[in-house]
Every structure is written in C-alpha cells, then in structure tokens.
Short mmCIF file of C-alpha atoms in Angstrom, two decimals:
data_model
loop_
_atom_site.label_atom_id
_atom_site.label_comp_id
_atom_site.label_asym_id
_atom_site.label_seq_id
_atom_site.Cartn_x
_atom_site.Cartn_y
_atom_site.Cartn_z
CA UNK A 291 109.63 104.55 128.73
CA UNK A 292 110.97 107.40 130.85
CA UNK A 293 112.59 108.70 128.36
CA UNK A 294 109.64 109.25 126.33
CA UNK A 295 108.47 111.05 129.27
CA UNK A 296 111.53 113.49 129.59
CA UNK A 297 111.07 113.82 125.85
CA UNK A 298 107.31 115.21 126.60
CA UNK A 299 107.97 117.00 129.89
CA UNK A 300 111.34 119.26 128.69
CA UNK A 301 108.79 120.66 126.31
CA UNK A 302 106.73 121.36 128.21
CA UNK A 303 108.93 122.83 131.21
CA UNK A 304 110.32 125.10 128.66
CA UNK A 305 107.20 126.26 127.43
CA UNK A 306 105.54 127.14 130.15
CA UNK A 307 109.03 128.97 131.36
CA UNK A 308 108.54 130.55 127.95
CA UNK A 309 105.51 132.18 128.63
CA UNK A 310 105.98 133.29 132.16
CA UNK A 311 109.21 135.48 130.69
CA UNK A 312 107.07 136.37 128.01
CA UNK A 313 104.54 138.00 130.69
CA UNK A 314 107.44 140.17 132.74
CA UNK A 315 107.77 141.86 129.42
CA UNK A 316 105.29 144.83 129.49
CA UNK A 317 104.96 145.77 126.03
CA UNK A 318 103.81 142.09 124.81
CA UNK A 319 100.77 142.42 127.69
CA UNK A 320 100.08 145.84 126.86
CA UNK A 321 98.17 146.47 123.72
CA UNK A 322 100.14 149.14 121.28
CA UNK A 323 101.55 146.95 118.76
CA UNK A 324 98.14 147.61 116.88
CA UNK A 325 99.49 150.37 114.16
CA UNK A 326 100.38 147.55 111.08
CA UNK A 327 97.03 145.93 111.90
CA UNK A 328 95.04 149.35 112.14
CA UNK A 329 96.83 150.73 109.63
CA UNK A 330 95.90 147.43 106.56
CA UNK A 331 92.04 147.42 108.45
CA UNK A 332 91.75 150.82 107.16
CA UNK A 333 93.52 151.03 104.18
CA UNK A 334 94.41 147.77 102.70
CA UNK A 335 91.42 147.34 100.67
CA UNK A 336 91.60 150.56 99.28
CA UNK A 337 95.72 150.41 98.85
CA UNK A 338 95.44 146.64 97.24
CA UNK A 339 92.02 145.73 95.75
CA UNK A 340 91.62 142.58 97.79
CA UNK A 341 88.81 141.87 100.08
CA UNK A 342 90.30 138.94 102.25
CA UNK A 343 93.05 141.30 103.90
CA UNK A 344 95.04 137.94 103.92
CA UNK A 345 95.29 137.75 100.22
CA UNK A 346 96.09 141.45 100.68
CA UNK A 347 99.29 140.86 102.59
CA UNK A 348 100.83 137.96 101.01
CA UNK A 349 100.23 139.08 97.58
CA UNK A 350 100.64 142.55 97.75
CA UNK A 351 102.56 144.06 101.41
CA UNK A 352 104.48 141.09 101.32
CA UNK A 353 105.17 139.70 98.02
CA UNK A 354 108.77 139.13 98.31
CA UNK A 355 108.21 136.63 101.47
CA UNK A 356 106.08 134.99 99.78
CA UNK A 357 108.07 134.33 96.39
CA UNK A 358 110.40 132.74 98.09
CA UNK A 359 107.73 130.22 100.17
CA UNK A 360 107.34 129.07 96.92
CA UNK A 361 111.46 129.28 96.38
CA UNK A 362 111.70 127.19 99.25
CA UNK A 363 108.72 124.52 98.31
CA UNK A 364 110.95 123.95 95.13
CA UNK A 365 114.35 123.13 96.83
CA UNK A 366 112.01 120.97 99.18
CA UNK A 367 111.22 119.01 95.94
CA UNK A 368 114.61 118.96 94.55
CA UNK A 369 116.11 117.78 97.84
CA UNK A 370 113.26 114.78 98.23
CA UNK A 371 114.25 113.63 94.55
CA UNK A 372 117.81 113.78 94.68
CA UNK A 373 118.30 111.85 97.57
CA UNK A 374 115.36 109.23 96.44
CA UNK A 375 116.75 108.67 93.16
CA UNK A 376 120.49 107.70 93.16
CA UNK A 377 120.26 107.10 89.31
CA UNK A 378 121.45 109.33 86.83
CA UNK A 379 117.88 109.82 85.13
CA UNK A 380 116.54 112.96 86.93
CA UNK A 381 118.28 115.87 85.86
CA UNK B 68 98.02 98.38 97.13
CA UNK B 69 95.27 96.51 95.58
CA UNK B 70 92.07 98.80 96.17
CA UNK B 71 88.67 97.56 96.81
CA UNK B 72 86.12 98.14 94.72
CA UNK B 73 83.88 100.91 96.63
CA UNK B 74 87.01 102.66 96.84
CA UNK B 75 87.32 103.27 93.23
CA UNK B 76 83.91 103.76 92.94
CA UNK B 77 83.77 106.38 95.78
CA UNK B 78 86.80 108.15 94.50
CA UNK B 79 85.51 108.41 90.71
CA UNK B 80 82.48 110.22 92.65
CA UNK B 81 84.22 112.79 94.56
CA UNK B 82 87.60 113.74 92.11
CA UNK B 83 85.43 116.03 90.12
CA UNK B 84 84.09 118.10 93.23
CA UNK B 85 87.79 117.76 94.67
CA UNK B 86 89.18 119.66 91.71
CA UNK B 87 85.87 122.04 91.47
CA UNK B 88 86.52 122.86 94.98
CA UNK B 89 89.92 123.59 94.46
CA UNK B 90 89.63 125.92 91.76
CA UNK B 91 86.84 127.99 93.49
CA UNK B 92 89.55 128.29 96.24
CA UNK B 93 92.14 129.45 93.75
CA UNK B 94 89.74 131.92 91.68
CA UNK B 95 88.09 133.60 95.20
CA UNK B 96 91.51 133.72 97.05
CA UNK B 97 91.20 137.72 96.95
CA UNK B 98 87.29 137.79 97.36
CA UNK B 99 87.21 134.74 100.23
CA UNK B 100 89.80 132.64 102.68
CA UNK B 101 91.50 130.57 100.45
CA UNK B 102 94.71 131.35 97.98
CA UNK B 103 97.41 129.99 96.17
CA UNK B 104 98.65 127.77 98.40
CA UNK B 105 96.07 126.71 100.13
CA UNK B 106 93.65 125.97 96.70
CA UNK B 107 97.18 124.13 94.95
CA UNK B 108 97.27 121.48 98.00
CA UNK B 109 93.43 120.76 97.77
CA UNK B 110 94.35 120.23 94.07
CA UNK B 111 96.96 117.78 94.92
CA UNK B 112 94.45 115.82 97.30
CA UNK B 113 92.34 115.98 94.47
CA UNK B 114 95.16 114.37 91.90
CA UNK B 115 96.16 111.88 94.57
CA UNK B 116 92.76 110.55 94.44
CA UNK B 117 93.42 109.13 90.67
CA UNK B 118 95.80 106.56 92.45
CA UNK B 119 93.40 105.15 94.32
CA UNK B 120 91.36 104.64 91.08
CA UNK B 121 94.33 103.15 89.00
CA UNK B 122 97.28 102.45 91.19
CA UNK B 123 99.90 101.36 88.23
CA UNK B 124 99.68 105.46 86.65
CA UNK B 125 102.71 106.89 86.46
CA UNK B 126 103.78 110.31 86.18
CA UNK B 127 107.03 111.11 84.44
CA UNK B 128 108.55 113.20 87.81
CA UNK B 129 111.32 114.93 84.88
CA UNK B 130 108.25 116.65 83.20
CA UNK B 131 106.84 118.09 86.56
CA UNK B 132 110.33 119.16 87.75
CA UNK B 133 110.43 121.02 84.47
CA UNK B 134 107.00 122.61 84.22
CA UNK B 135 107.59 123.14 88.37
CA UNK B 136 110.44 125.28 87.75
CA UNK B 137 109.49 127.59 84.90
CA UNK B 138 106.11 128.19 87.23
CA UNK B 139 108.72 129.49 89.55
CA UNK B 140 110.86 131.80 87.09
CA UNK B 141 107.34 132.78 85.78
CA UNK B 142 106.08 133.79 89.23
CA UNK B 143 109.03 135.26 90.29
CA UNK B 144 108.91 137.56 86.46
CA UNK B 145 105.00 138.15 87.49
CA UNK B 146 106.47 139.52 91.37
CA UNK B 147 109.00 141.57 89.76
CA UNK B 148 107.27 142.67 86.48
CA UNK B 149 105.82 145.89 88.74
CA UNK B 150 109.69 147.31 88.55
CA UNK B 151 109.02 148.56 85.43
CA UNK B 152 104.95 149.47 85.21
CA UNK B 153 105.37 151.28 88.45
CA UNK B 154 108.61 151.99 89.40
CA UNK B 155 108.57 150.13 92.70
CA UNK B 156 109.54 146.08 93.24
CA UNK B 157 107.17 143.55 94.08
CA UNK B 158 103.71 145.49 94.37
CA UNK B 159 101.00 145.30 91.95
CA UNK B 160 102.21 145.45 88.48
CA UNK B 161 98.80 148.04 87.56
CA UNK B 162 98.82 150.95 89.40
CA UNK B 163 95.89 152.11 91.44
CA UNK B 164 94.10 154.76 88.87
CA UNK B 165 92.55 151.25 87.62
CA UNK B 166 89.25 149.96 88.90
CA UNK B 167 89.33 147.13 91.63
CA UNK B 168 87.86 145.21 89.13
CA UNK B 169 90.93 145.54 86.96
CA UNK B 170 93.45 145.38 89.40
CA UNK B 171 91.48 141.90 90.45
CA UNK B 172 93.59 141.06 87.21
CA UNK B 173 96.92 140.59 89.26
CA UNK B 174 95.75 138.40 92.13
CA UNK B 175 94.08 136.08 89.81
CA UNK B 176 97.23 135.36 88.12
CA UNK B 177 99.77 135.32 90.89
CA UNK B 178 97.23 132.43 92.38
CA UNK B 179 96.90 130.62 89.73
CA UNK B 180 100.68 130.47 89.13
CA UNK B 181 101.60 129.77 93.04
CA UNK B 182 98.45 126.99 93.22
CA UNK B 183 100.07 125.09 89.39
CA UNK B 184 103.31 125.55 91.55
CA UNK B 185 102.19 124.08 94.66
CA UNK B 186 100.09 121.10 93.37
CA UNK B 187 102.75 120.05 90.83
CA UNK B 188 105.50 120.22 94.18
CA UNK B 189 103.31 118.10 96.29
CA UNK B 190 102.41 115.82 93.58
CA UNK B 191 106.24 115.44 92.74
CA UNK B 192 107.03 114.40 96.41
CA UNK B 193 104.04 111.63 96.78
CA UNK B 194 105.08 110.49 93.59
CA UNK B 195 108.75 109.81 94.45
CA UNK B 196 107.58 108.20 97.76
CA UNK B 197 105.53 105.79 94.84
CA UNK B 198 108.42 104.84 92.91
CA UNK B 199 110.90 104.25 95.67
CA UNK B 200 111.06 100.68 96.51
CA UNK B 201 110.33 97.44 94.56
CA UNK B 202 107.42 96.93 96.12
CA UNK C 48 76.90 134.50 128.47
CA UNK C 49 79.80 133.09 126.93
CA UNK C 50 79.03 131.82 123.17
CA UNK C 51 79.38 128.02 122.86
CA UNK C 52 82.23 128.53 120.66
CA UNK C 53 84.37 129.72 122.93
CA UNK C 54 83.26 127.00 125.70
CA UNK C 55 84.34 124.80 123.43
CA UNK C 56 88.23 126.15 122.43
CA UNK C 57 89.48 124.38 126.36
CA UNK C 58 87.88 121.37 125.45
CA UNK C 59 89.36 120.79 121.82
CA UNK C 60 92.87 122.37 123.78
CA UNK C 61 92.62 118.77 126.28
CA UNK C 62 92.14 116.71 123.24
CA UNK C 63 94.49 118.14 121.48
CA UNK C 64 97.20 117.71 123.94
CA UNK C 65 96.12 114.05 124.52
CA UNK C 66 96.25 113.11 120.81
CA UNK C 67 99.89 114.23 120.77
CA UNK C 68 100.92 112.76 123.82
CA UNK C 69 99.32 109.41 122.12
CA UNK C 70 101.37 109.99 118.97
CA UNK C 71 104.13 109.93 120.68
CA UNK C 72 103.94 106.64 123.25
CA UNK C 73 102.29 104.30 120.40
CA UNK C 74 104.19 101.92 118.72
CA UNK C 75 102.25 100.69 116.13
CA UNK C 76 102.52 102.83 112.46
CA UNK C 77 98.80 102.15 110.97
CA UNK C 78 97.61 103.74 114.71
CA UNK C 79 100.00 106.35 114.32
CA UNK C 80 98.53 107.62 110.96
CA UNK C 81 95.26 108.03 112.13
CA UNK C 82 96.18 109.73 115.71
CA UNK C 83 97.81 112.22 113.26
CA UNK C 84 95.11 112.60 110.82
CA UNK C 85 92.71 113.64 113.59
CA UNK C 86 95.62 115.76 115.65
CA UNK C 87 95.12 117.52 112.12
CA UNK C 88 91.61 117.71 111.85
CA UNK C 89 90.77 119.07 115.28
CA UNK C 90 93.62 121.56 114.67
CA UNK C 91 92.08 123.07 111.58
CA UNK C 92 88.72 123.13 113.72
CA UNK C 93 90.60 125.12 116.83
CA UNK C 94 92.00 127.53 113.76
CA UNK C 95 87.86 128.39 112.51
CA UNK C 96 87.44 128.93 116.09
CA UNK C 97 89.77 131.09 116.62
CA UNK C 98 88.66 133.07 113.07
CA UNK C 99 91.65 132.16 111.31
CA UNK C 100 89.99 130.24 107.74
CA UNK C 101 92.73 130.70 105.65
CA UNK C 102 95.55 128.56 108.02
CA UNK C 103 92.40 125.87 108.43
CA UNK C 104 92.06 125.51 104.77
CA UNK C 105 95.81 124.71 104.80
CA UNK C 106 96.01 122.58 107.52
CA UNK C 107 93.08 120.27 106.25
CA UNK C 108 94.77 119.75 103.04
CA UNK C 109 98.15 119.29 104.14
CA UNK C 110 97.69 117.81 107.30
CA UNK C 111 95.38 115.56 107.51
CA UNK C 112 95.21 114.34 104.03
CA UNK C 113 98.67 114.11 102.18
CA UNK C 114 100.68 113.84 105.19
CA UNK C 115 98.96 110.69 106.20
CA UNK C 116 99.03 109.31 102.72
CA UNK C 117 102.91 109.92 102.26
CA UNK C 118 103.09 107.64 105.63
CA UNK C 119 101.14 105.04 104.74
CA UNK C 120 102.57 104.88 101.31
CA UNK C 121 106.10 104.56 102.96
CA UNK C 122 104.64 101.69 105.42
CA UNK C 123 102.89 99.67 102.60
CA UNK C 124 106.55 100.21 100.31
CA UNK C 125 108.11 98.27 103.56
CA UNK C 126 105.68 95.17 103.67
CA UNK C 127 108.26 93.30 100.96
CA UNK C 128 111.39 91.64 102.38
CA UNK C 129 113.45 91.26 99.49
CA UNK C 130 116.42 88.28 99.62
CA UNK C 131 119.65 88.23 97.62
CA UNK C 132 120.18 84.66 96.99
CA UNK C 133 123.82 83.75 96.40
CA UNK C 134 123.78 80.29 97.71
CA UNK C 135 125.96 77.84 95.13
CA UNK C 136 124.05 75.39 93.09
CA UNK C 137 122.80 72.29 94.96
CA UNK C 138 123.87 73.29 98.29
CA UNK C 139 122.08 71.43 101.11
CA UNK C 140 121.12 74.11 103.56
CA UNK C 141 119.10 76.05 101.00
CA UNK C 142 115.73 74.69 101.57
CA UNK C 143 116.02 75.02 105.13
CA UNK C 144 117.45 78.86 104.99
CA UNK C 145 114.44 79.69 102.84
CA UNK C 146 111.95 78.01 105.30
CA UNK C 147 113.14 80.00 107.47
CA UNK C 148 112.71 83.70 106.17
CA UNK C 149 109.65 81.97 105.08
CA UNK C 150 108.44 81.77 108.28
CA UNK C 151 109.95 84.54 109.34
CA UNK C 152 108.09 86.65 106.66
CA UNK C 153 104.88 85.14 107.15
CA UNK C 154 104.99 85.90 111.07
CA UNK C 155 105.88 89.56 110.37
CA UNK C 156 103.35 89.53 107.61
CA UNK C 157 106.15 90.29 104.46
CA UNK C 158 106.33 89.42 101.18
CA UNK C 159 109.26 87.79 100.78
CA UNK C 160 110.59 88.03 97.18
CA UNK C 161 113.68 86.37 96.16
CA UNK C 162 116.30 87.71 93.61
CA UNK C 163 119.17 85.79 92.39
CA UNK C 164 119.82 86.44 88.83
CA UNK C 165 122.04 89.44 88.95
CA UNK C 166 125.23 89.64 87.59
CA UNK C 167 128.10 90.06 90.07
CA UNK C 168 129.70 92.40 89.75
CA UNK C 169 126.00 95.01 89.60
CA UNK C 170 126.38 93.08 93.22
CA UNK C 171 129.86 94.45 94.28
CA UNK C 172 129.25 97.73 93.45
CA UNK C 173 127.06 99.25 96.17
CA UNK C 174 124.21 96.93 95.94
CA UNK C 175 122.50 98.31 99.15
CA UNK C 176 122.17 102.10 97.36
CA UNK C 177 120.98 100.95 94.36
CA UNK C 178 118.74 98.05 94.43
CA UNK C 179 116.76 98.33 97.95
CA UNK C 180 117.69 94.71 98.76
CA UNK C 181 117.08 94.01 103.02
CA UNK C 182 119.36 90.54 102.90
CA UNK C 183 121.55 88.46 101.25
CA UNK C 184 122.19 85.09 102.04
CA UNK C 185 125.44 83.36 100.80
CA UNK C 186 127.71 80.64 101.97
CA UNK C 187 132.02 81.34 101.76
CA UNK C 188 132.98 78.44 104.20
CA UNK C 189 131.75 75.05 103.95
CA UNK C 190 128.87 74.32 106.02
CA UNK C 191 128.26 77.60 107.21
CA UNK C 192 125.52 79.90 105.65
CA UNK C 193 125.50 84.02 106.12
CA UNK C 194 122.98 86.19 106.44
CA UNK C 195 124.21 89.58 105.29
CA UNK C 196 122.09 92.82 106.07
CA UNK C 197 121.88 96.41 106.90
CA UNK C 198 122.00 97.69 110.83
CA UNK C 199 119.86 100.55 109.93
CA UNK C 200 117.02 97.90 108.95
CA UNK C 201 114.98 97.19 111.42
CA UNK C 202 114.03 93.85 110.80
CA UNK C 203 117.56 92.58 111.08
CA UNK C 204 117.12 92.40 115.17
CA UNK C 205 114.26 90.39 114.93
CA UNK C 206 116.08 88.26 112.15
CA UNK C 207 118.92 88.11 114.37
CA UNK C 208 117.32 86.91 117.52
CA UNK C 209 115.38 84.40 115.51
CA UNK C 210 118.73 82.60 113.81
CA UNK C 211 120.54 82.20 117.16
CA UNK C 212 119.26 78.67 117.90
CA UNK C 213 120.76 77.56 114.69
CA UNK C 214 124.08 76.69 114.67
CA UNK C 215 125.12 76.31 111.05
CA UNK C 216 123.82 79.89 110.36
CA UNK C 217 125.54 83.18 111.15
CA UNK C 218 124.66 87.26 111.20
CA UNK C 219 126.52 89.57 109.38
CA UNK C 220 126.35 93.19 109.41
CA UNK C 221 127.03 96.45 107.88
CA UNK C 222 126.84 99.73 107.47
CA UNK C 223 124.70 101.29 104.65
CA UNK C 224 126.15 102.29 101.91
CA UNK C 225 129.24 99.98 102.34
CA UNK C 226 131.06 97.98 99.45
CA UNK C 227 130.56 93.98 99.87
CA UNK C 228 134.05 92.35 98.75
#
C-alpha cells in the first residue's frame, strides 16, 4: 500500500517542481511566442484552403509529421501481431 | 461472450448512425473539427459494434495487413506527389491559382486515405486481441 | 461574471484527479474498465471546455470506447483455465486431482477445459508458446501427482496455496517459454 502511494506522490512532487522551474523562466510567462499562431490566424486559410486551421496544419504546414503518425500506427500493428501470433501464418 | 438479446438489438440500431457519423467526420475534416484520424477511430467503434451483433465473425487479419499497408505507400505517394506539380515536398499537390473549392480536392483525399488507414489499424489490433486465446 | 464554463473547468480538474488516483488503488479489473472509461469521458469534456474539439473527438473514440473494449476482451479471454492432462491410464488420484481444479475453478469462477489428446512430442516442443495451456498435471513417480505451470500466471499462487494441505500432490514451476523434458 505505501508503495502505491510513493508511486502517486513522486509524480506529483515532480510535477509540481516542474512547473515552478517552468515559471523562473521569463520567456514561457511572457507572451511573444505568438508569431506561428498569428502568422496561420491570418494567413492559413488563404495559404491552404482549409477552414478548421487544424486540418490546415496537419495536412498542409505539417504534412511530413503527420505521414509518419500514420508510419508509426502501422509498426504499432505489426508489432501487436507479431508478438500475438507465434505461427508462421501472418506474413 | 454470449450477448443478450437487447444488445444485438440496440447495436443493429445505432451501427448505421456510427458509420454515418464517421464519414461526416471524415468528409468535413477541412470545413469542421474532425479529420482523418479522428473520423477512422469512430469508424472502428462503429465496426467493433458488428461483434457484439455476431460474435463468431472473423476477419482474415492477412487481408487488412495488406490493404493497411498499400493505404500507407498510397498516402505517403499522395504527401509526396506535390514534388513534382509544384516543385516543393509535402504541400498541396494543386497550387494556389485554383479555387478553394478545387484545392478542397486534396484534403478530401488525404482524409479519406489516413481515416481507411486508421480504422483498418485499430480494427487489426482488437481483432488479434479476439483470436488470441482458446477461449 | 465568470461564464459557468469556466466555473466548471476546477471542478471536472478534482474529479479528474480522483478518478486516477482510483484507477490506480483498485484491484478489481471489471471496476477498473469503467473508472477508465469515465477518466476518458470527462477528459474529452475538459478538452470542449477548453475549445480544443478536434483532441475531444479523439479522445472519445479512442479512449473511452476501444480502449475499454480491448481490456475487457483480454479479461473475458482469461476466464478459461485450460489443463494438460497427462495422467497414465487408470491411475487412482485422477478423480480427486480433477475435483480439485474443479473446485478450484468454480471458486475463481473459470472454465476449466481439459485437453489430453495431443501428441507428445507437439508437447515437448514449447507447449507454453504455442498452445496457451495454464497447467499440466502429470505423475513421473509413483504416488505422487505434479502440477506443472507458468510463474508469470497468476493463478498459480492461488493454486499453490490451495494444494499445500495435500500431501500426495506437488507444485512445479517454470519459466515461460521453457522446454518441458
């Protein structure tokens, strides 16, 4: 039983550590990381054709991530039927 | 797993709007929230549903590796296809003199390809956690 | 005036943390699956809230609806307790090692099924890989009947503390994936 509760509270400890480091940083509080998302407000349904800005990232700014999400979903599949199936039929 | 009988009759009632659902996911993905992925896992809940109607179906998991696999080469051909319409990699493959209407052309496709690609993957894995065991 | 909506987002926050605390200190599978289903559920809510549709849409799908089902397909593949019989014809302890799991099955709620028509040597060669089988019962030594299982199963503890009143029955383990000679 304790530890289940080490396994919740180390989590947690390091979390919350996480975030207090994350606030010392000034440029994560401050707001001027805003250019990518100004810049696909503005333009991105002009630039792509899509509507849901979304759809407009994945499919268009950032195809090549997203091929290989799918890429990865495969070997996912392969790796669950190999290792279910120790006879020779799935090829 | 020996399914009672409203269950059957409660999943023959919902499957169609399950799969209607999905596809209006998968065909407004550029319009509305939705997209390929997300419209090919609602289509997998949807095919899931058919085992709780008949419970001994079987799908052969050789054929779906197959068909899941030349989705794959045939999205990756649809990312890439843009190399040599415009010049630049993985972009739209029409350039932007067309009409959004036209261009509309290229999302549709790409989600239709990643949703076939998604449903048949999850439908693959639930299937081999059905045939494992004797049970 | 602060929009209900956003009233709301600490309240779902508590739940949320509660429901995976839960998950984690309950022992039983069947409550497990549904603790996850809603963890799911009232995450894909939190995600609306906070204006993100697309990752909701996801989340419902994945989370809270083929998730679950893999797990409860991989508990109801585990209700069968399937027994190698290798006892020799006519030997006397047979009835009683079969009244046993019997019991045994019927307290843990299994489906015992029995298999002893295979040929031997499909036996010796890696039978735990290849046929899914939790036990085998078989008898070398006169008089003295052995129960033969996997330590990764998790019955076999529960076997094990069961058999040690008997004294003409003994426990025998081994490692997955190991020959049997």
């Amino acid at each position: 039983m304790s530890r289940r509760f080490v396994a919740i509270l180390v989590p947690f400890g390091l979390m919350i550590l996480f975030v207090r480091f994350a606030q010392l940083i000034p440029e994560l509080t401050t707001p001027q990381f805003t250019n990518a998302k100004d810049y696909i407000m503005e333009r991105g349904y002009a630039e792509t054709g899509a509507k849901n800005l979304v759809s407009a990232i994945y499919l268009d700014y950032r195809l090549f991530d997203s091929l290989f999400e799918a890429g990865i979903l495969l070997i996912t599949v392969v790796g669950i039927v190999f290792m279910a199936k120790s006879d020779e039929d799935v090829y | 797993m020996k399914q009672s009988i409203l269950v059957i009759t409660i999943s023959r009632i919902m499957l169609p709007f399950v799969f209607l659902y999905g596809f209006y996911i998968i065909l407004h993905g550029d319009l509305s929230p939705g997209g390929g992925f997300q419209g090919g896992a609602i289509l997998a809940t949807g095919f899931l549903l058919t085992y709780f109607i008949d419970d001994e179906r079987r799908v052969d998991l050789n054929r779906l590796m197959r068909r899941e696999k030349l989705l794959f080469l045939a999205i990756l051909l649809t990312g890439s296809l843009s190399l040599i319409t415009r010049g630049e990699p993985f972009t739209n493959f029409l350039s932007p003199d067309f009409p959004v209407e036209i261009r509309r052309i290229f999302f549709l496709l790409l989600n239709v390809l990643l949703s076939l690609k998604v449903a048949l993957g999850l439908t693959a894995i639930v299937e081999t956690f059905l045939e494992e065991g004797q049970g | 005036m602060i929009p209900i909506e956003e009233m709301m987002i600490p309240i779902f926050i508590g739940i949320l943390i509660a429901l995976a605390i839960a998950i984690n200190l309950t022992n039983n599978h069947l409550t497990d699956v549904f603790l996850l289903s809603g963890f799911s559920l009232l995450a894909a809510f939190c995600y609306v809230l906070y204006q993100a549709p697309d990752v909701s849409l996801a989340e419902v799908a994945v989370g809270s609806a083929i998730l679950p089902l893999i797990v409860i397909i991989s508990i109801s593949k585990h209700r069968s307790f399937v027994v190698l019989n290798l006892l020799p014809q006519n030997c006397t302890m047979e009835l009683e090692a079969l009244t046993l799991l019997q019991e045994f099955c019927d307290r843990y709620r299994l489906q015992l099924v029995l298999v002893s028509d295979l040929a031997l040597d499909d036996v010796e060669f890696k039978v735990f890989r290849k046929r899914n089988i939790d036990l085998i019962i078989e008898s070398h030594e006169y008089d003295i009947c052995t129960f033969t299982g996997v330590t990764t199963s998790l019955m076999m503890n529960r076997l094990e503390s069961r058999i040690q009143s008997y004294d003409h029955f003994e426990m025998k383990e081994i490692k997955e994936g190991e020959f049997i000679v």
